[in-house]
Amino acid sequence: MNRTTHDRGRDRDEEGRARSARPRDGLGRPLPYGAEGVPRQPEGVVRDPGATLREAQRLFDAGMPFHAHEVFEDAWKSGPEAERDLWQGLAQLAVGLTHAARGNAAGGARLLRRGADRLAAGGASAGRAPTDGLSRGGSPGPGPYGIDVGGLVSWARELAARTEGGEGDGSAGPGAVDAAAEAPRLRRNAS
């Protein structure tokens, strides 16, 4: 990363785009220059869906939902248009958990619900015939790649309600939740 005088000290990447070089904590919050942070997720990595889900689950389990969101963002940017709602919905769930873990109850709940709605509306049927991802009652069923769309929608809505109710553990601020303890299971029967 480079800094130049004409841009008032903004960090720039190799292509000249503004990009912060400040280290980040596990929830993606910027730390002071010189502080020890966690390694950033590389951007623009093209993974197959299985690798995307494995890496995102690893990051969720490590209490790093912000970084999991970066993995989903790569998937929606590099994947087929028919799967965009799936990957964007999963990214919104990750950012919602990030906000909830930072103590931003309203923002966390809003993003968790937005991601759940996106998954419920189209994520279960990504890349399939219109009815393949719905159960008999019209609710989300199993999604592509073994993704537990119905379970994720339920998890997100329940966590949103708890977060708004101020039921976090308070370790990261009033109402904040523990990101690792609240990590969702992306696939059915995933450990």
PDB file of C-alpha atoms in Angstrom:
ATOM      1  CA  MET A   1       0.000   0.000   0.000  1.00  0.00           C
ATOM      2  CA  ASN A   2       1.174   3.450  -0.794  1.00  0.00           C
ATOM      3  CA  ARG A   3       0.363   6.885   0.549  1.00  0.00           C
ATOM      4  CA  THR A   4       0.594   9.980  -1.571  1.00  0.00           C
ATOM      5  CA  THR A   5       0.490  13.645  -0.645  1.00  0.00           C
ATOM      6  CA  HIS A   6      -2.090  14.664  -3.237  1.00  0.00           C
ATOM      7  CA  ASP A   7      -4.747  12.393  -1.722  1.00  0.00           C
ATOM      8  CA  ARG A   8      -4.324  13.635   1.863  1.00  0.00           C
ATOM      9  CA  GLY A   9      -2.638  10.511   3.133  1.00  0.00           C
ATOM     10  CA  ARG A  10      -5.135   7.954   1.861  1.00  0.00           C
ATOM     11  CA  ASP A  11      -3.809   4.447   1.496  1.00  0.00           C
ATOM     12  CA  ARG A  12      -3.745   3.143  -2.083  1.00  0.00           C
ATOM     13  CA  ASP A  13      -3.406  -0.339  -3.486  1.00  0.00           C
ATOM     14  CA  GLU A  14      -1.102  -1.244  -6.382  1.00  0.00           C
ATOM     15  CA  GLU A  15      -3.717  -0.094  -8.924  1.00  0.00           C
ATOM     16  CA  GLY A  16      -4.097   3.292  -7.207  1.00  0.00           C
ATOM     17  CA  ARG A  17      -7.530   2.586  -5.654  1.00  0.00           C
ATOM     18  CA  ALA A  18      -8.212   3.881  -2.171  1.00  0.00           C
ATOM     19  CA  ARG A  19      -7.817   0.982   0.245  1.00  0.00           C
ATOM     20  CA  SER A  20      -7.061   1.148   3.934  1.00  0.00           C
ATOM     21  CA  ALA A  21      -3.799  -0.448   5.002  1.00  0.00           C
ATOM     22  CA  ARG A  22      -4.707  -0.265   8.684  1.00  0.00           C
ATOM     23  CA  PRO A  23      -4.679  -3.611  10.441  1.00  0.00           C
ATOM     24  CA  ARG A  24      -8.068  -5.068  11.375  1.00  0.00           C
ATOM     25  CA  ASP A  25      -9.344  -7.089  14.287  1.00  0.00           C
ATOM     26  CA  GLY A  26     -11.269 -10.341  13.947  1.00  0.00           C
ATOM     27  CA  LEU A  27     -14.532  -8.447  13.416  1.00  0.00           C
ATOM     28  CA  GLY A  28     -13.049  -6.281  10.667  1.00  0.00           C
ATOM     29  CA  ARG A  29     -12.712  -3.135  12.789  1.00  0.00           C
ATOM     30  CA  PRO A  30      -9.724  -0.938  11.904  1.00  0.00           C
ATOM     31  CA  LEU A  31      -6.930  -0.837  14.451  1.00  0.00           C
ATOM     32  CA  PRO A  32      -4.290   1.883  14.787  1.00  0.00           C
ATOM     33  CA  TYR A  33      -1.378   1.762  12.350  1.00  0.00           C
ATOM     34  CA  GLY A  34       1.328  -0.458  13.800  1.00  0.00           C
ATOM     35  CA  ALA A  35      -1.075  -2.552  15.896  1.00  0.00           C
ATOM     36  CA  GLU A  36      -1.119  -6.299  15.368  1.00  0.00           C
ATOM     37  CA  GLY A  37      -4.264  -7.370  13.555  1.00  0.00           C
ATOM     38  CA  VAL A  38      -5.500 -10.544  11.936  1.00  0.00           C
ATOM     39  CA  PRO A  39      -4.589 -11.409   8.346  1.00  0.00           C
ATOM     40  CA  ARG A  40      -7.054 -10.053   5.803  1.00  0.00           C
ATOM     41  CA  GLN A  41      -8.906 -12.248   3.390  1.00  0.00           C
ATOM     42  CA  PRO A  42      -7.404 -11.883  -0.071  1.00  0.00           C
ATOM     43  CA  GLU A  43      -9.854 -10.260  -2.483  1.00  0.00           C
ATOM     44  CA  GLY A  44     -10.951 -11.653  -5.823  1.00  0.00           C
ATOM     45  CA  VAL A  45     -10.283 -15.308  -5.038  1.00  0.00           C
ATOM     46  CA  VAL A  46     -12.296 -17.596  -7.292  1.00  0.00           C
ATOM     47  CA  ARG A  47     -13.282 -20.748  -5.408  1.00  0.00           C
ATOM     48  CA  ASP A  48     -15.695 -23.509  -6.285  1.00  0.00           C
ATOM     49  CA  PRO A  49     -18.873 -23.467  -4.147  1.00  0.00           C
ATOM     50  CA  GLY A  50     -17.639 -26.247  -1.849  1.00  0.00           C
ATOM     51  CA  ALA A  51     -14.380 -24.410  -1.124  1.00  0.00           C
ATOM     52  CA  THR A  52     -16.315 -21.180  -0.578  1.00  0.00           C
ATOM     53  CA  LEU A  53     -18.560 -22.836   1.999  1.00  0.00           C
ATOM     54  CA  ARG A  54     -15.670 -24.594   3.772  1.00  0.00           C
ATOM     55  CA  GLU A  55     -13.638 -21.385   4.063  1.00  0.00           C
ATOM     56  CA  ALA A  56     -16.629 -19.321   5.191  1.00  0.00           C
ATOM     57  CA  GLN A  57     -17.558 -21.951   7.814  1.00  0.00           C
ATOM     58  CA  ARG A  58     -13.967 -21.986   9.100  1.00  0.00           C
ATOM     59  CA  LEU A  59     -14.071 -18.202   9.476  1.00  0.00           C
ATOM     60  CA  PHE A  60     -17.506 -18.255  11.165  1.00  0.00           C
ATOM     61  CA  ASP A  61     -16.280 -20.907  13.608  1.00  0.00           C
ATOM     62  CA  ALA A  62     -13.217 -18.758  14.380  1.00  0.00           C
ATOM     63  CA  GLY A  63     -15.485 -15.812  15.268  1.00  0.00           C
ATOM     64  CA  MET A  64     -14.594 -13.910  12.100  1.00  0.00           C
ATOM     65  CA  PRO A  65     -17.887 -13.297  10.288  1.00  0.00           C
ATOM     66  CA  PHE A  66     -16.589 -10.122   8.603  1.00  0.00           C
ATOM     67  CA  HIS A  67     -13.968 -12.227   6.854  1.00  0.00           C
ATOM     68  CA  ALA A  68     -16.582 -14.857   5.937  1.00  0.00           C
ATOM     69  CA  HIS A  69     -18.534 -12.051   4.259  1.00  0.00           C
ATOM     70  CA  GLU A  70     -15.464 -11.345   2.072  1.00  0.00           C
ATOM     71  CA  VAL A  71     -15.448 -14.984   0.939  1.00  0.00           C
ATOM     72  CA  PHE A  72     -19.150 -14.799   0.004  1.00  0.00           C
ATOM     73  CA  GLU A  73     -18.547 -11.491  -1.781  1.00  0.00           C
ATOM     74  CA  ASP A  74     -15.941 -13.177  -3.988  1.00  0.00           C
ATOM     75  CA  ALA A  75     -18.470 -15.930  -4.770  1.00  0.00           C
ATOM     76  CA  TRP A  76     -21.210 -13.521  -5.824  1.00  0.00           C
ATOM     77  CA  LYS A  77     -18.844 -11.464  -7.939  1.00  0.00           C
ATOM     78  CA  SER A  78     -17.323 -14.472  -9.728  1.00  0.00           C
ATOM     79  CA  GLY A  79     -20.294 -16.846  -9.800  1.00  0.00           C
ATOM     80  CA  PRO A  80     -23.222 -17.195 -12.165  1.00  0.00           C
ATOM     81  CA  GLU A  81     -25.945 -14.544 -12.105  1.00  0.00           C
ATOM     82  CA  ALA A  82     -28.506 -17.206 -11.114  1.00  0.00           C
ATOM     83  CA  GLU A  83     -26.664 -17.674  -7.779  1.00  0.00           C
ATOM     84  CA  ARG A  84     -26.222 -13.994  -6.903  1.00  0.00           C
ATOM     85  CA  ASP A  85     -29.082 -13.889  -4.359  1.00  0.00           C
ATOM     86  CA  LEU A  86     -27.709 -16.975  -2.643  1.00  0.00           C
ATOM     87  CA  TRP A  87     -24.208 -15.566  -2.132  1.00  0.00           C
ATOM     88  CA  GLN A  88     -25.425 -12.037  -1.369  1.00  0.00           C
ATOM     89  CA  GLY A  89     -27.886 -13.390   1.193  1.00  0.00           C
ATOM     90  CA  LEU A  90     -25.123 -15.383   2.876  1.00  0.00           C
ATOM     91  CA  ALA A  91     -22.868 -12.295   2.866  1.00  0.00           C
ATOM     92  CA  GLN A  92     -25.649 -10.259   4.496  1.00  0.00           C
ATOM     93  CA  LEU A  93     -25.986 -12.886   7.231  1.00  0.00           C
ATOM     94  CA  ALA A  94     -22.228 -12.659   7.852  1.00  0.00           C
ATOM     95  CA  VAL A  95     -22.300  -8.852   8.036  1.00  0.00           C
ATOM     96  CA  GLY A  96     -25.376  -8.998  10.278  1.00  0.00           C
ATOM     97  CA  LEU A  97     -23.522 -11.269  12.695  1.00  0.00           C
ATOM     98  CA  THR A  98     -20.525  -8.922  12.473  1.00  0.00           C
ATOM     99  CA  HIS A  99     -22.655  -5.939  13.511  1.00  0.00           C
ATOM    100  CA  ALA A 100     -24.344  -7.905  16.288  1.00  0.00           C
ATOM    101  CA  ALA A 101     -20.925  -8.964  17.625  1.00  0.00           C
ATOM    102  CA  ARG A 102     -19.758  -5.342  17.533  1.00  0.00           C
ATOM    103  CA  GLY A 103     -22.754  -4.340  19.675  1.00  0.00           C
ATOM    104  CA  ASN A 104     -24.755  -2.705  16.866  1.00  0.00           C
ATOM    105  CA  ALA A 105     -28.045  -4.444  17.631  1.00  0.00           C
ATOM    106  CA  ALA A 106     -30.247  -2.490  15.220  1.00  0.00           C
ATOM    107  CA  GLY A 107     -27.852  -2.793  12.267  1.00  0.00           C
ATOM    108  CA  GLY A 108     -27.159  -6.433  13.005  1.00  0.00           C
ATOM    109  CA  ALA A 109     -30.828  -7.344  13.234  1.00  0.00           C
ATOM    110  CA  ARG A 110     -31.642  -5.417  10.053  1.00  0.00           C
ATOM    111  CA  LEU A 111     -28.927  -7.183   8.035  1.00  0.00           C
ATOM    112  CA  LEU A 112     -29.750 -10.600   9.474  1.00  0.00           C
ATOM    113  CA  ARG A 113     -33.384 -10.157   8.399  1.00  0.00           C
ATOM    114  CA  ARG A 114     -32.411  -8.781   4.992  1.00  0.00           C
ATOM    115  CA  GLY A 115     -30.140 -11.779   4.379  1.00  0.00           C
ATOM    116  CA  ALA A 116     -32.809 -14.200   5.601  1.00  0.00           C
ATOM    117  CA  ASP A 117     -35.386 -12.604   3.300  1.00  0.00           C
ATOM    118  CA  ARG A 118     -33.013 -12.774   0.325  1.00  0.00           C
ATOM    119  CA  LEU A 119     -32.276 -16.452   0.995  1.00  0.00           C
ATOM    120  CA  ALA A 120     -35.941 -17.287   1.556  1.00  0.00           C
ATOM    121  CA  ALA A 121     -36.963 -15.525  -1.653  1.00  0.00           C
ATOM    122  CA  GLY A 122     -34.360 -16.871  -4.025  1.00  0.00           C
ATOM    123  CA  GLY A 123     -31.394 -18.494  -2.367  1.00  0.00           C
ATOM    124  CA  ALA A 124     -32.942 -21.914  -2.033  1.00  0.00           C
ATOM    125  CA  SER A 125     -33.669 -22.092  -5.745  1.00  0.00           C
ATOM    126  CA  ALA A 126     -30.379 -20.659  -7.031  1.00  0.00           C
ATOM    127  CA  GLY A 127     -29.516 -22.414 -10.235  1.00  0.00           C
ATOM    128  CA  ARG A 128     -32.566 -24.696 -10.072  1.00  0.00           C
ATOM    129  CA  ALA A 129     -36.086 -24.887 -11.389  1.00  0.00           C
ATOM    130  CA  PRO A 130     -38.315 -22.391  -9.510  1.00  0.00           C
ATOM    131  CA  THR A 131     -39.875 -24.919  -7.113  1.00  0.00           C
ATOM    132  CA  ASP A 132     -36.842 -27.118  -6.397  1.00  0.00           C
ATOM    133  CA  GLY A 133     -35.764 -25.120  -3.337  1.00  0.00           C
ATOM    134  CA  LEU A 134     -39.145 -24.924  -1.597  1.00  0.00           C
ATOM    135  CA  SER A 135     -40.775 -27.322   0.803  1.00  0.00           C
ATOM    136  CA  ARG A 136     -44.413 -28.310   0.396  1.00  0.00           C
ATOM    137  CA  GLY A 137     -45.469 -25.323   2.500  1.00  0.00           C
ATOM    138  CA  GLY A 138     -43.512 -22.913   0.309  1.00  0.00           C
ATOM    139  CA  SER A 139     -40.824 -22.228   2.929  1.00  0.00           C
ATOM    140  CA  PRO A 140     -37.125 -22.526   2.114  1.00  0.00           C
ATOM    141  CA  GLY A 141     -35.894 -26.068   1.980  1.00  0.00           C
ATOM    142  CA  PRO A 142     -32.459 -27.448   1.259  1.00  0.00           C
ATOM    143  CA  GLY A 143     -30.472 -25.205  -1.034  1.00  0.00           C
ATOM    144  CA  PRO A 144     -27.810 -25.881  -3.592  1.00  0.00           C
ATOM    145  CA  TYR A 145     -24.453 -27.327  -2.522  1.00  0.00           C
ATOM    146  CA  GLY A 146     -26.045 -28.776   0.629  1.00  0.00           C
ATOM    147  CA  ILE A 147     -26.667 -25.309   2.094  1.00  0.00           C
ATOM    148  CA  ASP A 148     -29.248 -25.451   4.877  1.00  0.00           C
ATOM    149  CA  VAL A 149     -31.239 -22.473   3.626  1.00  0.00           C
ATOM    150  CA  GLY A 150     -34.223 -23.162   5.902  1.00  0.00           C
ATOM    151  CA  GLY A 151     -31.976 -23.552   8.947  1.00  0.00           C
ATOM    152  CA  LEU A 152     -30.049 -20.374   8.104  1.00  0.00           C
ATOM    153  CA  VAL A 153     -33.244 -18.368   7.642  1.00  0.00           C
ATOM    154  CA  SER A 154     -34.517 -19.577  11.031  1.00  0.00           C
ATOM    155  CA  TRP A 155     -31.135 -18.930  12.692  1.00  0.00           C
ATOM    156  CA  ALA A 156     -30.924 -15.394  11.311  1.00  0.00           C
ATOM    157  CA  ARG A 157     -34.462 -14.426  12.296  1.00  0.00           C
ATOM    158  CA  GLU A 158     -34.044 -15.856  15.798  1.00  0.00           C
ATOM    159  CA  LEU A 159     -30.687 -14.123  16.320  1.00  0.00           C
ATOM    160  CA  ALA A 160     -32.126 -10.847  15.009  1.00  0.00           C
ATOM    161  CA  ALA A 161     -34.936 -11.041  17.563  1.00  0.00           C
ATOM    162  CA  ARG A 162     -32.535 -11.872  20.407  1.00  0.00           C
ATOM    163  CA  THR A 163     -30.082  -9.164  19.374  1.00  0.00           C
ATOM    164  CA  GLU A 164     -32.770  -6.489  19.299  1.00  0.00           C
ATOM    165  CA  GLY A 165     -33.965  -7.693  22.679  1.00  0.00           C
ATOM    166  CA  GLY A 166     -30.526  -6.950  24.155  1.00  0.00           C
ATOM    167  CA  GLU A 167     -29.757 -10.587  24.985  1.00  0.00           C
ATOM    168  CA  GLY A 168     -26.077 -10.512  23.972  1.00  0.00           C
ATOM    169  CA  ASP A 169     -23.374 -11.527  26.405  1.00  0.00           C
ATOM    170  CA  GLY A 170     -22.074  -7.945  26.654  1.00  0.00           C
ATOM    171  CA  SER A 171     -18.412  -8.896  26.205  1.00  0.00           C
ATOM    172  CA  ALA A 172     -18.002  -6.543  23.218  1.00  0.00           C
ATOM    173  CA  GLY A 173     -20.399  -3.904  24.475  1.00  0.00           C
ATOM    174  CA  PRO A 174     -24.028  -3.719  25.529  1.00  0.00           C
ATOM    175  CA  GLY A 175     -26.073  -6.345  23.723  1.00  0.00           C
ATOM    176  CA  ALA A 176     -23.091  -7.706  21.754  1.00  0.00           C
ATOM    177  CA  VAL A 177     -23.080 -11.385  20.906  1.00  0.00           C
ATOM    178  CA  ASP A 178     -20.138 -13.780  20.759  1.00  0.00           C
ATOM    179  CA  ALA A 179     -19.572 -14.310  17.016  1.00  0.00           C
ATOM    180  CA  ALA A 180     -17.988 -17.762  17.419  1.00  0.00           C
ATOM    181  CA  ALA A 181     -20.674 -19.005  19.800  1.00  0.00           C
ATOM    182  CA  GLU A 182     -23.408 -17.757  17.448  1.00  0.00           C
ATOM    183  CA  ALA A 183     -21.775 -19.077  14.266  1.00  0.00           C
ATOM    184  CA  PRO A 184     -24.346 -20.621  11.936  1.00  0.00           C
ATOM    185  CA  ARG A 185     -24.027 -24.035  10.294  1.00  0.00           C
ATOM    186  CA  LEU A 186     -23.986 -23.409   6.557  1.00  0.00           C
ATOM    187  CA  ARG A 187     -24.685 -26.997   5.551  1.00  0.00           C
ATOM    188  CA  ARG A 188     -26.917 -29.652   6.992  1.00  0.00           C
ATOM    189  CA  ASN A 189     -25.036 -32.201   9.063  1.00  0.00           C
ATOM    190  CA  ALA A 190     -21.919 -30.019   9.021  1.00  0.00           C
ATOM    191  CA  SER A 191     -19.733 -30.232  12.080  1.00  0.00           C
TER     192      SER A 191
END
